[in-house]
Amino acid sequence: MTEAAELPPAPEQARVVFGERFPDAVRYAELLADAGVQRGLIGPREVPRLWERHILNCAVLSEVVPEGVTVCDVGSGAGLPGIPLALVRPDLKITLLEPLLRRTTFLTEVVELLGLDHVTVVRGRAEEVLGTLTPVHVVTARAVAPLDRLAAWGVPLLRPYGEMLALKGDTAEEELKSAATALSKLGAVETSVLHVGEGIVDPLSTVVRVEVGESPGGVRFAAKRAKAARAGRTRRRR
């Protein structure tokens, strides 16, 4: 087993970004560097760059999330970007959606320890919660899957005129081009590539924004959502 490197001190930018929640951000970083590594959620080689590459890289997503909206972080994993976003934005109602038990256990522990009352952890896959999870304004994701596949999971969870914000790397423009047809079929009406985190992270964080119209996921998912909702109502009546 590879021994984890030591977590470096928090950079000054973290104090600026997290403000009064800075101590909680530090605690989260410590949990990632310790339990996160032990449970296989973070690679030991990532510990020296946890702040810049992971925590701050995700926290700056807050720059493009509207105020007071509902958010679903798909494939949340170790809580990236959901936990940093929650620390920066107490105005948001955030659901951390993750299928693996060991990860949801970690997420639940973090949420409780940091007192994130506006965050809920749900175990499941996006396609499994469709129709049972209340549609959200914003879906977030980071390093989950190629854009076309990610959109097929995330876009149907949106409410009409919502948006998916996916943290991507240097291939963002290429992924967007190759996924154009799939996104159109999913009800996307506008797409763009944004760069956020000026003065906080270098390089800037790259975000693919996918905005949808009145039918998130397209006609097929509208029917599937309605069927799942009817099944849910039937179960509740029993």
PDB file of C-alpha atoms in Angstrom, residues 3 14 20 32 37 60 66 92 111 130 140 143 149-150 185 199-200 203 207 219:
ATOM      1  CA  GLU A   3       1.702   5.815   1.955  1.00  0.00           C
ATOM      2  CA  ALA A  14      -8.748  29.193   0.199  1.00  0.00           C
ATOM      3  CA  GLU A  20     -16.038  31.924   7.493  1.00  0.00           C
ATOM      4  CA  LEU A  32      -9.795  13.551   2.047  1.00  0.00           C
ATOM      5  CA  VAL A  37      -7.073   7.878   0.797  1.00  0.00           C
ATOM      6  CA  VAL A  60     -14.872  28.208  -8.079  1.00  0.00           C
ATOM      7  CA  PRO A  66     -27.381  30.897  -9.867  1.00  0.00           C
ATOM      8  CA  LEU A  92     -28.111  26.204  -2.407  1.00  0.00           C
ATOM      9  CA  VAL A 111     -21.964  16.279   5.764  1.00  0.00           C
ATOM     10  CA  LEU A 130     -35.312   9.487 -12.332  1.00  0.00           C
ATOM     11  CA  THR A 140     -23.050  19.298 -11.564  1.00  0.00           C
ATOM     12  CA  ALA A 143     -14.590  13.468 -13.973  1.00  0.00           C
ATOM     13  CA  ARG A 149     -22.745   9.747 -21.552  1.00  0.00           C
ATOM     14  CA  LEU A 150     -22.731  12.196 -18.658  1.00  0.00           C
ATOM     15  CA  LYS A 185     -31.625  14.804 -28.693  1.00  0.00           C
ATOM     16  CA  GLY A 199      -7.096  34.896  -9.297  1.00  0.00           C
ATOM     17  CA  ILE A 200      -7.890  31.670  -7.432  1.00  0.00           C
ATOM     18  CA  PRO A 203      -4.962  27.124 -14.811  1.00  0.00           C
ATOM     19  CA  VAL A 207     -16.804  24.244 -17.224  1.00  0.00           C
ATOM     20  CA  VAL A 219     -39.442  13.072 -25.287  1.00  0.00           C
TER      21      VAL A 219
END
